């Protein structure tokens, strides 16, 4: 009975702490690999003397559930199984080595303290390498431990350590090091999450700053040109009038042509009044050096819509990057229609052109069958999903169409 | 016949629209009235003249197009006339939200886009032209679909929420025949799209500020439908 309570507590503790970790591991290694690792480690864990039978039963049941269901806890159980199994094997080896070579050399209390410290440090290090370092690069929220996970892990840990300490057969070093391990790993994951969040915010700020900077420089440049034209207008008119009087029509035509070139504003593809959307479109298309005649841009959206600028950047940036890549190498046309109607944002982007056929493989990768391979389109899907929307991609007669709807209220 | 009013203070635009409407493939099904300013059109509406669709310049006359739209919707309580705004400016006026326009076209008006808008309005007009027929006691009621805001079922009773009244009779919502303008958003609700002011993924807001929930099981269906309609 005691063993069962201890095992259940330990399982719950591991499960909660490593739930998110399990998803990270699954993403990093794949489900099959993890199941394979667990199956390899299970006999080793079962063979270890200190393993209560109940714990093995819980782990086996967890594996069974994971095998036959697609519930979100499956990955958590996998992570837990892997970590617990590794922990058991590592603990057994460490305790054997320390008990044989370290403790007999030191007298009484000093020996106990040295055993606890040494065992805790080595065990924590090993588990840190297995559980945290392997998913260190995965910085998305769902892969790390959140604040509630941390608190719960600490509570579970303290309770489990207290329960375990009350039973014979469990040495004090194991109890204390278990508590330290879980706290350390939870803290490390929590720290990783905080750092990831900070990195994301920094990235978002940087993007925003770049975008507004580009927009501003574009506007300043346009404004300077307009001012110069207005300033010289009187001179230009008198010159034109003089040429007309002298019937020098060829010169007049050339002069007018020069004026037109001067007046021609820097490319401005979108003037919807929504600063975020305009700046993304104008910047991307100007950067892609797209001829205005090849771009049919129709944006009809309110000045403010409830979509985070970062998400708009990701969404429009990815769509435009893909389209421009195809157009620049294939020489096609771009058509972008954005409309906001009754709380819904509709986006329809079409790239078309005869020579796009040469790029069919890549473009199909973006909009067609093997779309999963295109990371950019995955980002688009992610944003669309966040706003409860829907995206469709089609490829008809050499026209590649991305059609998107998203719920986006207005913010007045 | 489908009655269209065209209102623009620029003669050139009116002439262009006249040519386009004459060349429209369904020209024989429409009757067009021209107004030189929104003040003139406002007078016509105040005199009781009705139109199925108004092609309206945003800046036309003392009463601008948005104000005229508000008069039509709020003062004259007309929710069935479709308004197609035309403007020289690309910028979006926030006030347009309350008027629920059919569309917004920037001048110069592309003929295909104009025809598409008229097609949409005519199709909606045809679909929504019928009536919902039901009995309360021994009395037969006929309510035009275009006047029904939403239909609700509760405890084996069906309540028809029309613009000016409510009718309750015994029946099941599944047995209620509706036009294509109605969308099922909940096991207990059919909503007329023409009265929707704003959509959210989990609810929709009607023109009278009522909120109708979209149940989880219908969210995907509603999303797909709205995507396929693409803002019509």
Coordinates of C-alpha atoms in Angstrom, one line a residue:
Chain A
X1 CA 0.0 0.0 0.0
X2 CA 2.8 2.4 1.0
X3 CA 4.7 1.6 -2.2
X4 CA 1.6 2.2 -4.3
X5 CA 1.1 5.6 -2.7
X6 CA 4.7 6.6 -3.2
X7 CA 4.7 5.4 -6.8
X8 CA 1.5 7.2 -7.6
X9 CA 2.8 10.4 -6.1
X10 CA 6.1 10.1 -7.9
X11 CA 4.3 9.3 -11.2
X12 CA 2.0 12.3 -10.8
X13 CA 4.9 14.5 -10.0
X14 CA 7.0 13.4 -13.0
X15 CA 3.9 13.5 -15.2
X16 CA 3.0 17.1 -14.4
X17 CA 6.5 18.4 -14.5
X18 CA 7.4 16.7 -17.8
X19 CA 4.1 17.1 -19.6
X20 CA 5.4 19.9 -21.7
X21 CA 8.8 18.5 -21.9
X22 CA 7.3 15.3 -23.4
X23 CA 5.8 17.4 -26.3
X24 CA 9.2 19.0 -26.8
X25 CA 10.8 15.6 -26.9
X26 CA 8.2 14.3 -29.3
X27 CA 8.7 17.2 -31.6
X28 CA 12.5 16.8 -31.4
X29 CA 12.8 13.1 -31.7
X30 CA 9.4 11.8 -33.0
X31 CA 6.9 9.6 -31.3
X32 CA 8.3 6.3 -32.6
X33 CA 11.8 7.0 -31.4
X34 CA 10.6 7.8 -28.0
X35 CA 8.5 4.7 -27.7
X36 CA 11.5 2.7 -28.8
X37 CA 13.8 4.3 -26.2
X38 CA 11.2 3.6 -23.5
X39 CA 10.8 0.0 -24.5
X40 CA 14.6 -0.4 -24.4
X41 CA 14.8 1.1 -21.0
X42 CA 11.8 -0.7 -19.5
X43 CA 13.6 -4.0 -18.8
X44 CA 16.5 -2.1 -17.2
X45 CA 14.1 -0.2 -15.0
X46 CA 12.2 -3.3 -14.0
X47 CA 15.5 -5.1 -13.2
X48 CA 16.5 -2.4 -10.7
X49 CA 15.9 -3.5 -7.2
X50 CA 14.6 -0.1 -5.9
X51 CA 11.8 0.1 -8.5
X52 CA 8.4 -0.5 -6.9
X53 CA 6.2 -2.8 -9.0
X54 CA 3.4 -0.3 -8.9
X55 CA 5.5 2.3 -10.7
X56 CA 6.2 -0.1 -13.5
X57 CA 2.5 -0.9 -13.8
X58 CA 1.7 2.8 -14.0
X59 CA 4.3 3.4 -16.7
X60 CA 3.2 0.3 -18.7
X61 CA -0.4 1.6 -18.5
X62 CA 0.7 5.0 -19.6
X63 CA 2.5 3.5 -22.6
X64 CA -0.6 1.5 -23.4
X65 CA -2.8 4.6 -23.4
X66 CA -0.3 6.4 -25.5
X67 CA -0.2 3.6 -28.0
X68 CA -4.0 3.4 -28.6
X69 CA -5.2 7.0 -28.1
X70 CA -4.2 10.3 -29.5
X71 CA -4.9 12.3 -26.3
X72 CA -2.6 15.2 -25.5
X73 CA -1.3 13.5 -22.5
X74 CA 0.3 10.8 -24.6
X75 CA 3.4 12.9 -25.2
X76 CA 3.6 13.8 -21.5
X77 CA 3.5 10.2 -20.5
X78 CA 6.3 9.4 -23.0
X79 CA 8.4 12.2 -21.6
X80 CA 7.7 11.0 -18.1
X81 CA 8.4 7.4 -18.9
X82 CA 11.7 8.3 -20.5
X83 CA 12.9 10.5 -17.7
X84 CA 11.7 8.2 -14.9
X85 CA 13.4 5.2 -16.5
X86 CA 16.6 7.1 -17.0
X87 CA 16.5 8.4 -13.5
X88 CA 16.1 4.9 -12.0
X89 CA 19.0 3.5 -13.9
X90 CA 21.2 6.5 -13.1
X91 CA 20.3 6.5 -9.4
X92 CA 21.0 2.8 -9.1
X93 CA 24.4 3.2 -10.6
X94 CA 25.3 6.3 -8.6
X95 CA 24.1 4.9 -5.3
X96 CA 26.1 1.8 -5.9
X97 CA 29.3 3.7 -6.7
X98 CA 28.9 6.2 -3.9
X99 CA 28.0 3.5 -1.4
X100 CA 30.9 1.4 -2.3
X101 CA 33.7 3.9 -2.7
X102 CA 32.8 7.2 -0.9
X103 CA 30.7 6.6 2.2
X104 CA 32.9 3.9 3.8
X105 CA 35.8 6.3 3.7
X106 CA 34.1 9.0 5.7
X107 CA 32.8 8.7 9.3
X108 CA 29.2 9.0 10.6
X109 CA 27.2 12.2 9.8
X110 CA 29.9 13.4 7.4
X111 CA 29.5 10.3 5.3
X112 CA 25.7 10.8 5.1
X113 CA 26.1 14.5 4.1
X114 CA 28.7 13.7 1.5
X115 CA 26.6 10.9 0.1
X116 CA 23.5 13.2 -0.1
X117 CA 25.5 16.1 -1.7
X118 CA 27.4 14.0 -4.2
X119 CA 24.4 11.9 -5.2
X120 CA 22.2 15.0 -5.6
X121 CA 24.7 16.9 -7.7
X122 CA 25.5 14.0 -10.0
X123 CA 21.9 12.9 -10.4
X124 CA 20.7 16.4 -11.0
X125 CA 23.4 17.0 -13.6
X126 CA 22.5 13.7 -15.4
X127 CA 18.8 14.4 -15.4
X128 CA 19.4 18.0 -16.5
X129 CA 21.3 16.8 -19.5
X130 CA 18.7 14.2 -20.4
X131 CA 15.6 16.3 -19.7
X132 CA 16.5 19.9 -20.4
X133 CA 19.5 20.1 -22.6
X134 CA 17.9 17.9 -25.2
X135 CA 15.0 20.3 -25.7
X136 CA 16.9 23.5 -25.0
X137 CA 16.5 24.8 -28.5
X138 CA 12.8 24.3 -28.5
X139 CA 11.7 27.7 -27.3
X140 CA 8.0 27.7 -28.1
X141 CA 5.7 28.2 -25.2
X142 CA 4.1 24.8 -25.3
X143 CA 7.4 23.0 -24.9
X144 CA 8.4 24.6 -21.7
X145 CA 7.2 24.6 -18.2
X146 CA 4.8 27.4 -17.2
X147 CA 4.5 29.1 -13.8
X148 CA 1.7 26.8 -12.6
X149 CA 3.7 23.8 -13.7
X150 CA 6.5 25.0 -11.6
X151 CA 4.5 25.6 -8.4
X152 CA 2.6 22.3 -8.8
X153 CA 5.9 20.5 -9.3
X154 CA 7.3 22.0 -6.2
X155 CA 4.2 21.0 -4.1
X156 CA 4.2 17.5 -5.5
X157 CA 7.8 17.2 -4.9
X158 CA 7.7 18.3 -1.3
X159 CA 4.7 16.0 -0.6
X160 CA 6.3 13.0 -2.4
X161 CA 9.6 13.6 -0.5
X162 CA 7.8 13.8 2.8
X163 CA 5.9 10.6 2.1
X164 CA 8.9 8.8 0.8
X165 CA 11.0 9.8 3.8
X166 CA 8.5 8.2 6.1
X167 CA 9.0 4.7 4.7
X168 CA 11.8 2.4 5.4
X169 CA 13.7 1.1 2.4
X170 CA 14.1 4.5 0.8
X171 CA 17.3 6.2 1.7
X172 CA 17.4 9.8 2.6
X173 CA 19.7 10.7 -0.3
X174 CA 17.1 9.5 -2.8
X175 CA 14.4 11.5 -1.2
X176 CA 16.3 14.8 -1.0
X177 CA 17.9 14.4 -4.4
X178 CA 14.5 13.6 -6.0
X179 CA 13.1 16.9 -4.6
X180 CA 16.2 18.8 -5.8
X181 CA 16.0 17.2 -9.3
X182 CA 12.5 18.1 -9.9
X183 CA 12.8 21.6 -8.6
X184 CA 16.0 22.2 -10.7
X185 CA 14.5 20.9 -13.9
X186 CA 11.2 22.8 -13.4
X187 CA 13.2 26.0 -12.7
X188 CA 15.4 25.4 -15.8
X189 CA 12.3 24.9 -18.0
X190 CA 10.6 27.9 -16.5
X191 CA 13.7 30.0 -17.1
X192 CA 13.9 28.8 -20.6
X193 CA 10.3 29.8 -21.2
X194 CA 11.0 33.3 -19.8
X195 CA 14.0 33.7 -22.0
X196 CA 12.1 32.6 -25.1
X197 CA 9.3 35.0 -24.3
X198 CA 11.9 37.8 -24.0
X199 CA 13.5 36.9 -27.2
X200 CA 10.2 36.9 -29.0
X201 CA 9.2 40.3 -27.6
X202 CA 12.6 41.7 -28.7
X203 CA 12.1 40.2 -32.1
X204 CA 8.6 41.7 -32.3
X205 CA 9.8 45.1 -31.3
X206 CA 12.7 45.0 -33.8
X207 CA 10.3 44.0 -36.6
X208 CA 7.9 46.8 -35.7
X209 CA 10.7 49.4 -35.6
X210 CA 12.1 48.3 -38.9
X211 CA 8.6 48.4 -40.5
X212 CA 7.8 51.9 -39.3
X213 CA 11.3 53.1 -40.1
X214 CA 10.9 51.9 -43.7
X215 CA 7.5 53.4 -44.0
X216 CA 8.7 56.7 -42.6
X217 CA 11.7 56.9 -44.9
X218 CA 9.4 56.1 -47.9
X219 CA 7.1 58.9 -46.9
X220 CA 9.8 61.4 -46.3
X221 CA 11.3 60.7 -49.6
X222 CA 7.9 61.1 -51.4
X223 CA 7.2 64.3 -49.5
X224 CA 10.6 65.8 -50.5
X225 CA 10.0 65.1 -54.1
X226 CA 6.6 66.6 -54.0
X227 CA 7.9 69.7 -52.3
X228 CA 10.7 70.1 -54.9
X229 CA 8.2 69.8 -57.7
X230 CA 5.8 72.4 -56.2
X231 CA 8.7 74.8 -55.6
X232 CA 9.8 74.6 -59.2
X233 CA 6.3 74.6 -60.7
X234 CA 6.3 78.3 -61.7
X235 CA 9.6 77.8 -63.6
X236 CA 8.3 74.7 -65.2
X237 CA 5.1 76.2 -66.4
X238 CA 6.9 79.2 -67.9
X239 CA 9.3 76.9 -69.7
X240 CA 6.4 74.8 -71.1
X241 CA 4.6 77.9 -72.2
X242 CA 7.6 79.2 -73.9
X243 CA 8.2 75.9 -75.8
X244 CA 4.6 75.8 -76.8
X245 CA 4.7 79.4 -78.2
X246 CA 7.9 78.5 -80.1
X247 CA 6.1 75.4 -81.4
X248 CA 9.0 73.2 -80.3
X249 CA 6.7 70.3 -79.7
X250 CA 9.5 67.6 -79.6
X251 CA 11.3 69.5 -76.9
X252 CA 8.0 70.1 -75.1
X253 CA 7.2 66.4 -75.1
X254 CA 10.7 65.5 -73.8
X255 CA 10.4 68.2 -71.1
X256 CA 7.0 66.9 -70.1
X257 CA 8.4 63.3 -70.0
X258 CA 11.2 64.5 -67.7
X259 CA 8.6 66.2 -65.5
X260 CA 6.5 63.1 -65.3
X261 CA 9.5 61.0 -64.3
X262 CA 10.2 63.5 -61.6
X263 CA 6.6 63.6 -60.4
X264 CA 6.2 59.9 -60.4
X265 CA 6.2 59.1 -56.7
X266 CA 8.2 56.3 -55.2
X267 CA 6.2 53.1 -55.6
X268 CA 3.3 53.1 -53.2
X269 CA 1.2 50.0 -53.8
X270 CA -1.3 50.3 -50.9
X271 CA -3.0 53.4 -49.4
X272 CA -5.8 51.8 -47.4
X273 CA -5.2 53.9 -44.3
X274 CA -4.3 50.9 -42.2
X275 CA -0.7 51.8 -41.3
X276 CA 0.4 48.3 -40.4
X277 CA -0.9 46.6 -43.6
X278 CA 0.1 49.5 -45.9
X279 CA 3.7 49.5 -44.6
X280 CA 4.1 45.7 -44.9
X281 CA 2.7 45.6 -48.5
X282 CA 4.6 48.7 -49.6
X283 CA 7.8 47.7 -48.0
X284 CA 7.7 44.1 -49.3
X285 CA 6.7 44.9 -52.8
X286 CA 9.2 47.8 -53.1
X287 CA 11.9 45.5 -51.7
X288 CA 10.9 42.9 -54.3
X289 CA 11.2 45.7 -56.9
X290 CA 7.9 44.7 -58.4
X291 CA 6.7 46.8 -61.3
X292 CA 3.5 48.6 -60.3
X293 CA 1.9 47.4 -63.5
X294 CA 2.4 43.8 -62.5
X295 CA 0.7 44.3 -59.1
X296 CA -3.0 44.6 -58.7
X297 CA -3.4 45.6 -55.0
X298 CA -6.8 46.2 -53.5
X299 CA -6.9 46.7 -49.8
X300 CA -10.1 47.8 -48.1
X301 CA -9.7 47.5 -44.4
X302 CA -10.4 49.8 -41.4
X303 CA -7.5 51.7 -39.9
X304 CA -7.4 49.4 -36.9
X305 CA -8.2 45.7 -36.8
X306 CA -7.7 43.3 -33.9
X307 CA -4.8 41.4 -35.3
X308 CA -1.4 41.9 -33.6
X309 CA 1.1 43.7 -35.9
X310 CA 3.5 40.8 -35.4
X311 CA 0.9 38.3 -36.7
X312 CA 0.1 40.6 -39.7
X313 CA 3.8 40.7 -40.4
X314 CA 4.1 37.0 -40.4
X315 CA 1.0 36.4 -42.4
X316 CA 1.4 39.0 -45.1
X317 CA 5.2 38.8 -45.1
X318 CA 5.2 35.1 -45.7
X319 CA 2.5 35.3 -48.4
X320 CA 4.2 38.1 -50.2
X321 CA 7.7 36.6 -49.9
X322 CA 6.5 33.4 -51.5
X323 CA 4.6 35.2 -54.3
X324 CA 7.5 37.5 -55.1
X325 CA 9.9 34.7 -55.2
X326 CA 7.8 33.0 -57.9
X327 CA 7.2 36.2 -59.8
X328 CA 10.8 37.5 -59.8
X329 CA 12.0 34.2 -61.2
X330 CA 9.0 33.5 -63.4
X331 CA 7.9 36.9 -64.5
X332 CA 4.2 36.7 -63.5
X333 CA 1.6 39.0 -62.0
X334 CA 0.5 39.5 -58.4
X335 CA -3.0 40.2 -57.4
X336 CA -3.8 40.9 -53.7
X337 CA -7.2 41.6 -52.5
X338 CA -7.9 42.3 -48.8
X339 CA -11.3 43.1 -47.5
X340 CA -12.8 43.5 -44.0
X341 CA -16.4 42.9 -43.8
X342 CA -18.5 42.5 -40.6
X343 CA -15.7 41.4 -38.4
X344 CA -14.0 39.1 -40.9
X345 CA -10.8 39.7 -42.8
X346 CA -10.7 38.2 -46.2
X347 CA -7.4 37.8 -48.1
X348 CA -7.1 36.5 -51.6
X349 CA -3.7 36.4 -53.2
X350 CA -3.1 35.2 -56.7
X351 CA 0.1 34.8 -58.6
X352 CA -0.2 34.1 -62.3
X353 CA 2.0 34.2 -65.4
X354 CA 3.1 31.9 -68.2
X355 CA 6.7 31.4 -67.1
X356 CA 5.6 30.4 -63.6
X357 CA 5.4 26.9 -64.9
X358 CA 9.2 26.6 -64.6
X359 CA 8.8 27.1 -60.9
X360 CA 5.9 24.7 -60.5
X361 CA 7.6 22.4 -58.1
X362 CA 8.5 25.1 -55.7
X363 CA 5.2 26.8 -56.0
X364 CA 3.3 23.6 -55.6
X365 CA 5.4 23.2 -52.5
X366 CA 4.0 26.5 -51.3
X367 CA 0.4 26.3 -52.3
X368 CA -0.2 22.7 -53.5
X369 CA 0.1 19.2 -52.4
X370 CA 3.4 19.2 -50.5
X371 CA 2.7 22.4 -48.8
X372 CA 3.8 21.0 -45.5
X373 CA 7.4 21.4 -46.7
X374 CA 7.0 25.1 -46.9
X375 CA 7.8 26.6 -43.5
X376 CA 6.4 30.0 -44.6
X377 CA 3.0 28.5 -45.3
X378 CA 3.1 26.8 -42.0
X379 CA 3.5 30.2 -40.3
X380 CA 0.5 31.5 -42.3
X381 CA -1.5 28.5 -41.2
X382 CA -0.5 29.1 -37.6
X383 CA -1.6 32.7 -37.7
X384 CA -4.9 31.8 -39.4
X385 CA -5.6 29.2 -36.8
X386 CA -4.9 31.6 -34.0
X387 CA -7.7 33.8 -35.3
X388 CA -10.0 30.9 -35.8
X389 CA -9.9 31.3 -39.5
X390 CA -9.4 29.1 -42.6
X391 CA -6.9 29.0 -45.4
X392 CA -7.2 27.4 -48.8
X393 CA -4.6 27.0 -51.4
X394 CA -5.2 26.0 -55.0
X395 CA -3.4 25.8 -58.2
X396 CA -5.5 26.2 -61.4
X397 CA -4.2 26.8 -64.9
X398 CA -0.9 28.1 -63.7
X399 CA -2.6 30.5 -61.3
X400 CA -1.7 30.0 -57.7
X401 CA -4.3 31.2 -55.3
X402 CA -4.2 31.5 -51.5
X403 CA -7.6 32.3 -50.0
X404 CA -7.8 33.2 -46.3
X405 CA -10.6 34.2 -43.9
X406 CA -10.0 35.2 -40.3
X407 CA -12.1 36.7 -37.6
X408 CA -10.7 40.1 -36.8
X409 CA -12.8 42.7 -35.0
X410 CA -12.2 46.4 -35.4
X411 CA -10.5 48.3 -32.7
X412 CA -11.8 51.9 -32.7
Chain B
X1 CA -37.9 43.7 -61.7
X2 CA -34.9 44.6 -59.7
X3 CA -34.9 48.3 -58.9
X4 CA -31.5 50.1 -58.8
X5 CA -30.9 53.7 -57.9
X6 CA -27.6 55.4 -58.9
X7 CA -26.5 58.4 -57.1
X8 CA -23.4 60.4 -58.0
X9 CA -23.0 64.2 -58.4
X10 CA -20.5 63.8 -61.3
X11 CA -22.4 63.5 -64.6
X12 CA -19.5 61.7 -66.2
X13 CA -19.7 58.9 -63.6
X14 CA -23.5 58.6 -64.0
X15 CA -23.0 58.3 -67.7
X16 CA -20.3 55.7 -67.3
X17 CA -22.6 53.7 -65.0
X18 CA -25.5 54.1 -67.4
X19 CA -23.4 52.6 -70.2
X20 CA -22.2 49.8 -67.9
X21 CA -25.7 48.9 -66.7
X22 CA -27.0 48.9 -70.3
X23 CA -24.3 46.4 -71.2
X24 CA -25.0 44.3 -68.2
X25 CA -26.0 40.7 -69.2
X26 CA -29.2 40.9 -67.0
X27 CA -30.1 44.4 -68.1
X28 CA -33.6 43.3 -69.0
X29 CA -34.2 42.4 -65.3
X30 CA -33.3 45.8 -63.9
X31 CA -34.8 49.2 -63.7
X32 CA -32.4 52.1 -63.1
X33 CA -33.2 55.5 -61.5
X34 CA -30.6 58.2 -61.5
X35 CA -30.2 60.9 -58.8
X36 CA -27.9 63.8 -59.1
X37 CA -27.1 64.1 -55.4
X38 CA -27.8 62.2 -52.2
X39 CA -30.2 65.0 -51.3
X40 CA -32.4 64.1 -54.3
X41 CA -32.2 60.4 -53.4
X42 CA -33.0 61.2 -49.8
X43 CA -36.2 63.1 -50.9
X44 CA -37.2 60.1 -53.1
X45 CA -36.8 57.7 -50.2
X46 CA -38.6 60.0 -47.8
X47 CA -41.5 60.1 -50.3
X48 CA -41.8 56.4 -49.9
X49 CA -40.0 55.2 -53.1
X50 CA -38.2 52.0 -52.6
X51 CA -35.2 50.4 -54.3
X52 CA -33.6 47.0 -54.1
X53 CA -30.1 48.3 -54.5
X54 CA -28.5 51.8 -54.3
X55 CA -25.2 52.6 -56.0
X56 CA -24.1 55.5 -53.9
X57 CA -21.2 57.9 -54.0
X58 CA -19.8 58.5 -50.6
X59 CA -19.3 62.3 -51.2
X60 CA -22.4 63.4 -53.1
X61 CA -24.4 66.4 -52.0
X62 CA -25.0 68.1 -48.7
X63 CA -26.0 64.8 -47.1
X64 CA -23.1 62.5 -47.7
X65 CA -23.5 58.9 -48.7
X66 CA -22.8 57.6 -45.2
X67 CA -25.4 59.8 -43.6
X68 CA -27.9 58.8 -46.2
X69 CA -27.1 55.1 -45.5
X70 CA -27.8 55.8 -41.8
X71 CA -31.1 57.5 -42.6
X72 CA -32.1 54.5 -44.7
X73 CA -31.1 51.9 -42.0
X74 CA -32.0 53.8 -38.8
X75 CA -34.7 56.3 -39.7
X76 CA -36.5 54.5 -42.4
X77 CA -35.8 51.1 -40.8
X78 CA -34.9 49.7 -44.2
X79 CA -32.6 46.7 -43.9
X80 CA -33.3 45.0 -47.1
X81 CA -32.0 47.5 -49.7
X82 CA -28.5 46.8 -50.6
X83 CA -26.1 49.7 -50.7
X84 CA -23.0 49.7 -53.0
X85 CA -20.7 52.5 -52.1
X86 CA -18.4 54.1 -54.7
X87 CA -15.7 56.6 -53.9
X88 CA -12.5 58.3 -55.2
X89 CA -10.7 57.5 -52.0
X90 CA -9.3 54.2 -51.1
X91 CA -9.5 54.8 -47.4
X92 CA -12.1 53.0 -45.4
X93 CA -14.7 54.9 -43.5
X94 CA -15.3 53.3 -40.1
X95 CA -18.9 54.5 -40.2
X96 CA -19.6 52.2 -43.0
X97 CA -19.8 49.3 -40.5
X98 CA -23.2 50.4 -39.1
X99 CA -24.7 50.6 -42.6
X100 CA -23.7 47.1 -43.6
X101 CA -23.0 47.9 -47.3
X102 CA -22.9 45.2 -49.9
X103 CA -19.5 46.4 -51.1
X104 CA -17.3 49.4 -51.6
X105 CA -15.7 50.1 -55.0
X106 CA -13.0 52.7 -55.7
X107 CA -13.4 54.8 -58.9
X108 CA -12.8 54.2 -61.8
X109 CA -15.4 51.5 -61.4
X110 CA -14.3 48.2 -62.9
X111 CA -17.3 46.8 -64.9
X112 CA -16.8 43.2 -63.8
X113 CA -16.7 44.1 -60.2
X114 CA -19.9 46.1 -60.6
X115 CA -21.6 43.3 -62.4
X116 CA -20.5 40.8 -59.7
X117 CA -22.0 43.0 -57.0
X118 CA -25.3 43.4 -58.8
X119 CA -25.4 39.6 -59.4
X120 CA -24.9 39.0 -55.7
X121 CA -27.6 41.5 -54.8
X122 CA -30.0 40.0 -57.3
X123 CA -29.4 36.5 -56.2
X124 CA -30.0 37.5 -52.6
X125 CA -33.1 39.3 -53.7
X126 CA -34.5 36.2 -55.5
X127 CA -33.6 33.9 -52.7
X128 CA -34.9 36.1 -50.0
X129 CA -38.0 37.0 -51.9
X130 CA -40.1 34.1 -50.5
X131 CA -42.1 33.9 -47.3
X132 CA -42.1 31.7 -44.3
X133 CA -45.6 30.2 -43.9
X134 CA -46.7 28.8 -40.5
X135 CA -49.9 28.4 -38.5
X136 CA -50.7 29.8 -35.1
X137 CA -53.9 28.2 -34.0
X138 CA -56.1 28.4 -37.1
X139 CA -54.5 31.5 -38.5
X140 CA -52.0 31.2 -41.3
X141 CA -49.1 33.6 -41.2
X142 CA -46.8 34.6 -44.1
X143 CA -43.7 36.5 -43.1
X144 CA -41.3 37.5 -45.9
X145 CA -37.8 36.1 -45.3
X146 CA -36.2 39.5 -45.8
X147 CA -38.1 40.7 -42.7
X148 CA -37.0 37.9 -40.4
X149 CA -34.0 38.6 -38.2
X150 CA -33.6 35.1 -36.8
X151 CA -35.6 32.0 -35.9
X152 CA -35.2 30.3 -32.6
X153 CA -36.5 27.1 -31.1
X154 CA -37.1 26.4 -27.5
X155 CA -39.0 23.5 -25.9
X156 CA -40.7 22.3 -29.1
X157 CA -41.7 25.9 -29.9
X158 CA -40.4 27.9 -32.8
X159 CA -40.1 31.7 -32.4
X160 CA -39.8 33.8 -35.5
X161 CA -38.1 37.1 -34.7
X162 CA -39.2 39.4 -37.4
X163 CA -38.2 43.1 -37.7
X164 CA -41.3 44.4 -36.1
X165 CA -42.8 41.4 -34.3
X166 CA -42.3 38.0 -32.8
X167 CA -44.4 34.9 -33.6
X168 CA -44.3 31.6 -31.7
X169 CA -45.8 28.3 -32.8
X170 CA -45.3 24.6 -32.1
X171 CA -42.8 23.0 -34.3
X172 CA -39.2 21.9 -34.8
X173 CA -36.4 24.1 -36.1
X174 CA -35.3 21.3 -38.4
X175 CA -38.7 21.4 -40.2
X176 CA -38.6 25.2 -40.8
X177 CA -37.9 25.9 -44.5
X178 CA -35.5 28.8 -44.9
X179 CA -33.9 30.8 -47.7
X180 CA -30.2 30.6 -48.5
X181 CA -29.6 33.8 -46.6
X182 CA -30.2 32.0 -43.3
X183 CA -27.3 30.2 -41.6
X184 CA -27.6 27.6 -38.9
X185 CA -25.3 28.7 -36.1
X186 CA -26.7 26.6 -33.3
X187 CA -29.1 23.7 -32.8
X188 CA -31.7 26.4 -31.7
X189 CA -30.9 29.2 -34.1
X190 CA -31.2 30.2 -37.7
X191 CA -29.9 33.7 -38.5
X192 CA -30.6 35.9 -41.5
X193 CA -27.1 37.0 -42.8
X194 CA -28.6 40.3 -43.9
X195 CA -29.1 41.4 -40.3
X196 CA -25.6 40.4 -39.1
X197 CA -23.5 43.4 -38.1
X198 CA -20.4 41.5 -37.0
X199 CA -19.2 38.0 -36.8
X200 CA -17.0 36.5 -34.2
X201 CA -15.9 32.9 -34.1
X202 CA -18.2 32.0 -31.2
X203 CA -21.1 34.5 -31.7
X204 CA -22.6 37.0 -34.0
X205 CA -24.0 40.5 -33.4
X206 CA -27.2 41.5 -35.0
X207 CA -28.2 45.0 -36.2
X208 CA -30.3 45.4 -33.0
X209 CA -27.3 44.6 -30.9
X210 CA -28.6 41.1 -30.0
X211 CA -25.9 38.5 -29.6
X212 CA -26.5 35.0 -31.0
X213 CA -24.1 32.3 -29.9
X214 CA -22.4 30.0 -32.5
X215 CA -22.2 26.6 -30.9
X216 CA -18.9 24.7 -31.0
X217 CA -20.4 22.0 -33.3
X218 CA -21.5 24.7 -35.9
X219 CA -18.3 26.8 -35.8
X220 CA -16.6 24.9 -38.6
X221 CA -19.6 24.9 -40.8
X222 CA -20.2 28.6 -40.3
X223 CA -16.5 29.3 -41.0
X224 CA -16.5 27.4 -44.2
X225 CA -19.7 29.1 -45.3
X226 CA -18.3 32.5 -44.6
X227 CA -15.1 31.7 -46.4
X228 CA -17.0 30.4 -49.4
X229 CA -19.1 33.6 -49.5
X230 CA -16.0 35.7 -49.1
X231 CA -17.6 38.8 -47.8
X232 CA -20.7 38.9 -50.0

